PDB file of C-alpha atoms in Angstrom:
ATOM      1  CA  MET A   1      56.699 -26.343  47.407  1.00 47.00           C
ATOM      2  CA  LYS A   2      56.839 -27.769  43.899  1.00 48.00           C
ATOM      3  CA  HIS A   3      53.083 -27.225  43.606  1.00 51.00           C
ATOM      4  CA  PHE A   4      53.543 -23.557  44.668  1.00 48.00           C
ATOM      5  CA  LYS A   5      56.221 -22.992  41.988  1.00 50.00           C
ATOM      6  CA  THR A   6      53.976 -24.493  39.329  1.00 49.00           C
ATOM      7  CA  LEU A   7      51.074 -22.311  40.449  1.00 45.00           C
ATOM      8  CA  PHE A   8      53.315 -19.214  40.466  1.00 46.00           C
ATOM      9  CA  LEU A   9      54.523 -19.966  36.911  1.00 44.00           C
ATOM     10  CA  ILE A  10      50.957 -20.433  35.713  1.00 45.00           C
ATOM     11  CA  LEU A  11      49.922 -17.105  37.272  1.00 43.00           C
ATOM     12  CA  VAL A  12      52.873 -15.266  35.716  1.00 43.00           C
ATOM     13  CA  SER A  13      52.086 -16.836  32.348  1.00 42.00           C
ATOM     14  CA  VAL A  14      48.417 -15.813  32.574  1.00 39.00           C
ATOM     15  CA  GLN A  15      49.364 -12.240  33.530  1.00 47.00           C
ATOM     16  CA  MET A  16      51.837 -11.954  30.645  1.00 41.00           C
ATOM     17  CA  THR A  17      49.253 -13.297  28.185  1.00 42.00           C
ATOM     18  CA  ALA A  18      46.617 -10.864  29.496  1.00 44.00           C
ATOM     19  CA  HIS A  19      49.079  -7.973  29.202  1.00 47.00           C
ATOM     20  CA  ALA A  20      49.961  -8.945  25.636  1.00 48.00           C
ATOM     21  CA  GLN A  21      46.275  -9.222  24.718  1.00 59.00           C
ATOM     22  CA  THR A  22      45.537  -5.839  26.301  1.00 85.00           C
ATOM     23  CA  LEU A  23      48.423  -4.190  24.446  1.00 83.00           C
ATOM     24  CA  GLU A  24      47.323  -5.842  21.225  1.00 89.00           C
ATOM     25  CA  GLU A  25      43.756  -4.667  21.867  1.00 90.00           C
ATOM     26  CA  ALA A  26      44.979  -1.111  22.586  1.00 88.00           C
ATOM     27  CA  GLU A  27      47.022  -1.026  19.394  1.00 91.00           C
ATOM     28  CA  LYS A  28      44.068  -2.332  17.360  1.00 92.00           C
ATOM     29  CA  HIS A  29      41.787   0.350  18.821  1.00 91.00           C
ATOM     30  CA  TYR A  30      44.447   2.994  18.187  1.00 93.00           C
ATOM     31  CA  TYR A  31      44.691   1.923  14.557  1.00 93.00           C
ATOM     32  CA  ASP A  32      40.894   2.176  14.222  1.00 94.00           C
ATOM     33  CA  PHE A  33      40.943   5.579  15.917  1.00 95.00           C
ATOM     34  CA  SER A  34      43.700   6.874  13.605  1.00 92.00           C
ATOM     35  CA  ASN A  35      41.888   5.573  10.547  1.00 94.00           C
ATOM     36  CA  ASN A  36      38.663   7.296  11.594  1.00 94.00           C
ATOM     37  CA  ARG A  37      40.537  10.502  12.399  1.00 94.00           C
ATOM     38  CA  LEU A  38      41.906  10.588   8.855  1.00 93.00           C
ATOM     39  CA  TYR A  39      38.898   9.322   6.919  1.00 95.00           C
ATOM     40  CA  GLY A  40      35.841   9.458   9.171  1.00 94.00           C
ATOM     41  CA  ASP A  41      33.707  12.090  10.811  1.00 96.00           C
ATOM     42  CA  ASN A  42      33.786  13.322  14.409  1.00 96.00           C
ATOM     43  CA  GLN A  43      31.208  10.766  15.542  1.00 97.00           C
ATOM     44  CA  SER A  44      33.279   7.855  14.232  1.00 96.00           C
ATOM     45  CA  VAL A  45      36.400   9.330  15.870  1.00 95.00           C
ATOM     46  CA  ILE A  46      34.545   9.551  19.187  1.00 97.00           C
ATOM     47  CA  GLN A  47      33.195   5.999  18.918  1.00 97.00           C
ATOM     48  CA  ALA A  48      36.644   4.600  18.145  1.00 95.00           C
ATOM     49  CA  GLY A  49      38.241   6.768  20.841  1.00 95.00           C
ATOM     50  CA  GLU A  50      35.820   5.647  23.531  1.00 96.00           C
ATOM     51  CA  LYS A  51      36.709   2.014  22.787  1.00 94.00           C
ATOM     52  CA  LEU A  52      40.390   2.847  23.318  1.00 93.00           C
ATOM     53  CA  LEU A  53      39.978   4.881  26.536  1.00 94.00           C
ATOM     54  CA  PRO A  54      39.791   1.858  28.929  1.00 93.00           C
ATOM     55  CA  VAL A  55      43.149   0.495  27.679  1.00 93.00           C
ATOM     56  CA  LEU A  56      44.818   3.788  26.743  1.00 93.00           C
ATOM     57  CA  ASP A  57      47.460   3.417  29.477  1.00 93.00           C
ATOM     58  CA  LYS A  58      48.895   0.430  27.565  1.00 93.00           C
ATOM     59  CA  LEU A  59      50.088   2.687  24.752  1.00 92.00           C
ATOM     60  CA  HIS A  60      53.326   4.677  24.659  1.00 92.00           C
ATOM     61  CA  PRO A  61      52.924   8.020  26.550  1.00 93.00           C
ATOM     62  CA  GLN A  62      53.551  10.077  23.405  1.00 93.00           C
ATOM     63  CA  ARG A  63      50.796   8.192  21.605  1.00 94.00           C
ATOM     64  CA  GLN A  64      48.474   8.792  24.575  1.00 95.00           C
ATOM     65  CA  VAL A  65      49.056  12.547  24.261  1.00 96.00           C
ATOM     66  CA  PHE A  66      48.367  12.500  20.514  1.00 96.00           C
ATOM     67  CA  PHE A  67      45.182  10.482  21.055  1.00 96.00           C
ATOM     68  CA  SER A  68      43.951  12.714  23.891  1.00 97.00           C
ATOM     69  CA  PHE A  69      44.299  15.857  21.797  1.00 97.00           C
ATOM     70  CA  TYR A  70      42.454  14.488  18.787  1.00 97.00           C
ATOM     71  CA  LEU A  71      39.675  12.845  20.786  1.00 97.00           C
ATOM     72  CA  GLY A  72      39.294  16.124  22.693  1.00 98.00           C
ATOM     73  CA  ASN A  73      39.138  17.979  19.385  1.00 97.00           C
ATOM     74  CA  ALA A  74      36.383  15.676  18.100  1.00 97.00           C
ATOM     75  CA  TYR A  75      34.392  16.190  21.302  1.00 98.00           C
ATOM     76  CA  GLU A  76      34.846  19.960  21.071  1.00 97.00           C
ATOM     77  CA  GLN A  77      33.707  20.081  17.443  1.00 96.00           C
ATOM     78  CA  GLU A  78      30.613  18.117  18.430  1.00 97.00           C
ATOM     79  CA  GLY A  79      29.749  20.672  21.118  1.00 96.00           C
ATOM     80  CA  GLN A  80      30.908  18.490  24.022  1.00 97.00           C
ATOM     81  CA  ALA A  81      33.470  20.832  25.570  1.00 97.00           C
ATOM     82  CA  GLU A  82      32.937  19.260  29.010  1.00 97.00           C
ATOM     83  CA  LYS A  83      34.393  15.994  27.643  1.00 98.00           C
ATOM     84  CA  ALA A  84      37.127  17.739  25.658  1.00 98.00           C
ATOM     85  CA  LEU A  85      38.500  19.791  28.558  1.00 98.00           C
ATOM     86  CA  PRO A  86      39.906  16.950  30.742  1.00 98.00           C
ATOM     87  CA  LEU A  87      41.576  15.414  27.687  1.00 98.00           C
ATOM     88  CA  TYR A  88      43.116  18.748  26.729  1.00 98.00           C
ATOM     89  CA  LEU A  89      44.376  19.269  30.279  1.00 98.00           C
ATOM     90  CA  LYS A  90      46.119  15.872  30.095  1.00 97.00           C
ATOM     91  CA  VAL A  91      47.824  17.022  26.904  1.00 98.00           C
ATOM     92  CA  ILE A  92      48.995  20.224  28.608  1.00 98.00           C
ATOM     93  CA  GLU A  93      50.332  18.245  31.548  1.00 97.00           C
ATOM     94  CA  ALA A  94      52.428  16.084  29.213  1.00 96.00           C
ATOM     95  CA  GLN A  95      53.261  18.713  26.580  1.00 96.00           C
ATOM     96  CA  PRO A  96      52.987  22.182  28.185  1.00 97.00           C
ATOM     97  CA  ASP A  97      54.578  23.986  25.231  1.00 97.00           C
ATOM     98  CA  TYR A  98      52.011  22.789  22.667  1.00 97.00           C
ATOM     99  CA  HIS A  99      50.259  26.112  22.135  1.00 97.00           C
ATOM    100  CA  VAL A 100      47.356  24.804  20.034  1.00 97.00           C
ATOM    101  CA  VAL A 101      45.872  22.944  23.003  1.00 98.00           C
ATOM    102  CA  HIS A 102      46.251  26.083  25.135  1.00 98.00           C
ATOM    103  CA  ARG A 103      44.146  27.969  22.594  1.00 98.00           C
ATOM    104  CA  ALA A 104      41.437  25.310  22.810  1.00 98.00           C
ATOM    105  CA  VAL A 105      41.415  25.345  26.622  1.00 98.00           C
ATOM    106  CA  GLY A 106      41.429  29.150  26.749  1.00 98.00           C
ATOM    107  CA  TYR A 107      38.380  29.386  24.508  1.00 97.00           C
ATOM    108  CA  ILE A 108      36.533  26.641  26.402  1.00 98.00           C
ATOM    109  CA  TYR A 109      37.007  28.695  29.561  1.00 98.00           C
ATOM    110  CA  LEU A 110      35.853  31.831  27.713  1.00 97.00           C
ATOM    111  CA  MET A 111      32.718  29.973  26.652  1.00 97.00           C
ATOM    112  CA  GLU A 112      32.145  29.017  30.299  1.00 97.00           C
ATOM    113  CA  SER A 113      32.662  32.649  31.318  1.00 96.00           C
ATOM    114  CA  ASN A 114      30.025  33.762  28.792  1.00 95.00           C
ATOM    115  CA  GLU A 115      27.547  31.304  30.314  1.00 96.00           C
ATOM    116  CA  MET A 116      28.390  32.661  33.761  1.00 95.00           C
ATOM    117  CA  ALA A 117      27.941  36.257  32.524  1.00 94.00           C
ATOM    118  CA  VAL A 118      24.373  35.387  31.513  1.00 95.00           C
ATOM    119  CA  LYS A 119      23.729  34.181  35.078  1.00 95.00           C
ATOM    120  CA  VAL A 120      25.311  37.342  36.491  1.00 94.00           C
ATOM    121  CA  ASN A 121      23.082  39.549  34.352  1.00 93.00           C
ATOM    122  CA  ALA A 122      19.978  37.547  35.292  1.00 94.00           C
ATOM    123  CA  SER A 123      20.645  37.694  39.033  1.00 93.00           C
ATOM    124  CA  GLU A 124      18.712  40.248  41.050  1.00 93.00           C
ATOM    125  CA  ASP A 125      19.947  39.221  44.499  1.00 93.00           C
ATOM    126  CA  PRO A 126      23.048  41.317  45.402  1.00 93.00           C
ATOM    127  CA  ALA A 127      24.709  38.554  47.474  1.00 94.00           C
ATOM    128  CA  GLU A 128      24.145  35.935  44.786  1.00 95.00           C
ATOM    129  CA  ARG A 129      25.274  38.364  42.103  1.00 94.00           C
ATOM    130  CA  LYS A 130      28.516  39.020  44.007  1.00 95.00           C
ATOM    131  CA  LYS A 131      29.261  35.259  44.145  1.00 96.00           C
ATOM    132  CA  LEU A 132      28.486  34.880  40.456  1.00 95.00           C
ATOM    133  CA  VAL A 133      30.785  37.792  39.568  1.00 95.00           C
ATOM    134  CA  GLU A 134      33.587  36.141  41.569  1.00 96.00           C
ATOM    135  CA  ALA A 135      32.975  32.832  39.768  1.00 97.00           C
ATOM    136  CA  TYR A 136      32.981  34.686  36.440  1.00 97.00           C
ATOM    137  CA  GLN A 137      36.326  36.313  37.224  1.00 97.00           C
ATOM    138  CA  ASP A 138      37.789  32.985  38.404  1.00 97.00           C
ATOM    139  CA  ILE A 139      36.948  31.434  35.045  1.00 98.00           C
ATOM    140  CA  LEU A 140      38.545  34.373  33.213  1.00 97.00           C
ATOM    141  CA  ALA A 141      41.651  33.980  35.390  1.00 98.00           C
ATOM    142  CA  LYS A 142      41.859  30.334  34.261  1.00 98.00           C
ATOM    143  CA  ALA A 143      41.496  31.293  30.591  1.00 98.00           C
ATOM    144  CA  LEU A 144      44.148  34.015  30.609  1.00 98.00           C
ATOM    145  CA  PRO A 145      47.397  31.979  30.894  1.00 98.00           C
ATOM    146  CA  HIS A 146      46.252  29.585  28.164  1.00 98.00           C
ATOM    147  CA  LEU A 147      45.439  32.376  25.748  1.00 98.00           C
ATOM    148  CA  GLU A 148      48.722  34.110  26.604  1.00 98.00           C
ATOM    149  CA  LYS A 149      50.668  30.937  25.772  1.00 98.00           C
ATOM    150  CA  ASP A 150      48.878  30.620  22.459  1.00 98.00           C
ATOM    151  CA  TYR A 151      49.393  34.303  21.637  1.00 98.00           C
ATOM    152  CA  ALA A 152      53.092  34.089  22.558  1.00 98.00           C
ATOM    153  CA  CYS A 153      53.578  31.273  20.050  1.00 98.00           C
ATOM    154  CA  ASP A 154      51.115  32.463  17.413  1.00 97.00           C
ATOM    155  CA  PRO A 155      50.485  36.231  17.733  1.00 96.00           C
ATOM    156  CA  TYR A 156      47.000  36.404  16.246  1.00 95.00           C
ATOM    157  CA  GLU A 157      45.171  39.713  16.669  1.00 96.00           C
ATOM    158  CA  GLY A 158      41.899  38.050  17.682  1.00 96.00           C
ATOM    159  CA  THR A 159      43.620  36.264  20.570  1.00 97.00           C
ATOM    160  CA  LEU A 160      45.136  39.550  21.741  1.00 97.00           C
ATOM    161  CA  GLU A 161      41.684  41.153  21.703  1.00 97.00           C
ATOM    162  CA  SER A 162      40.365  38.341  23.918  1.00 97.00           C
ATOM    163  CA  ILE A 163      43.335  38.746  26.274  1.00 98.00           C
ATOM    164  CA  ASN A 164      42.776  42.521  26.501  1.00 97.00           C
ATOM    165  CA  ARG A 165      39.085  42.028  27.336  1.00 97.00           C
ATOM    166  CA  ILE A 166      39.995  39.529  30.062  1.00 97.00           C
ATOM    167  CA  MET A 167      42.616  41.851  31.532  1.00 97.00           C
ATOM    168  CA  ALA A 168      40.127  44.721  31.536  1.00 96.00           C
ATOM    169  CA  SER A 169      37.631  42.545  33.430  1.00 95.00           C
ATOM    170  CA  LEU A 170      40.204  41.274  35.928  1.00 97.00           C
ATOM    171  CA  GLY A 171      41.993  44.577  36.487  1.00 96.00           C
ATOM    172  CA  GLU A 172      45.110  44.315  38.656  1.00 96.00           C
ATOM    173  CA  ARG A 173      44.430  40.624  39.271  1.00 95.00           C
ATOM    174  CA  ALA A 174      45.648  40.032  35.693  1.00 96.00           C
ATOM    175  CA  LYS A 175      48.923  41.879  36.388  1.00 96.00           C
ATOM    176  CA  PRO A 176      48.736  43.822  33.107  1.00 96.00           C
ATOM    177  CA  GLY A 177      52.091  45.527  33.732  1.00 96.00           C
ATOM    178  CA  GLU A 178      53.812  42.134  33.455  1.00 97.00           C
ATOM    179  CA  PHE A 179      52.064  41.095  30.244  1.00 97.00           C
ATOM    180  CA  LYS A 180      54.961  41.846  27.887  1.00 97.00           C
ATOM    181  CA  GLN A 181      57.470  39.944  30.032  1.00 97.00           C
ATOM    182  CA  ARG A 182      55.085  36.976  30.326  1.00 97.00           C
ATOM    183  CA  ILE A 183      54.658  36.805  26.554  1.00 98.00           C
ATOM    184  CA  GLU A 184      58.407  37.004  25.946  1.00 97.00           C
ATOM    185  CA  LYS A 185      59.008  34.168  28.409  1.00 97.00           C
ATOM    186  CA  LEU A 186      56.202  32.016  27.015  1.00 98.00           C
ATOM    187  CA  ALA A 187      57.499  32.507  23.461  1.00 97.00           C
ATOM    188  CA  GLU A 188      60.823  30.869  24.313  1.00 97.00           C
ATOM    189  CA  ASN A 189      59.441  27.321  23.957  1.00 96.00           C
ATOM    190  CA  CYS A 190      56.694  26.658  21.436  1.00 97.00           C
ATOM    191  CA  VAL A 191      55.548  23.333  20.041  1.00 95.00           C
ATOM    192  CA  THR A 192      53.306  23.597  16.989  1.00 93.00           C
ATOM    193  CA  ILE A 193      52.880  19.943  15.960  1.00 92.00           C
ATOM    194  CA  LEU A 194      52.080  16.840  17.979  1.00 89.00           C
ATOM    195  CA  GLU A 195      53.544  13.582  16.711  1.00 84.00           C
ATOM    196  CA  ASP A 196      52.710  10.018  17.642  1.00 80.00           C
ATOM    197  CA  ARG A 197      56.147   8.758  16.600  1.00 76.00           C
ATOM    198  CA  PHE A 198      58.508   7.575  19.316  1.00 70.00           C
TER     199      PHE A 198
END
């Protein structure tokens, strides 16, 4: 029994040391990431961010959100929207009123819809074309609420033009008669700045 207690204490001690090292490692990587975000280029931000990703869960949740947005932004600026999107969606899950990330997600989906439109226009098979049109409209339907949130918080004319084009493509599926009420509701809670302080 005494041997078991000693073994248990050793195991607990090892786990606590490992946790402390992992937290320390995460904080070091976060510092490097922040430094590169302020003074480096997108590639250095991505390199530092990818070192932090495996231990990201050790950081405070608010810091994780801040990190995810800025790593996503670096990926997006480097033309890697497929890597940016899941990070942006994590930000939205944690901070749904941060309209800037909604803008980014909305335009990533619009970019995807443009790629799908090229496939639609190239298709000569009616059955395939019908499926592609449905996929195209599904992507637009995903873009719409994100662009509406951004427009509600920052009413930029270019965003409204994109929203109007989407609604024209989706027709009644976009519920255009409810647009004004949706915007008013979405404008009630807007976050414009992400902070990593906690």
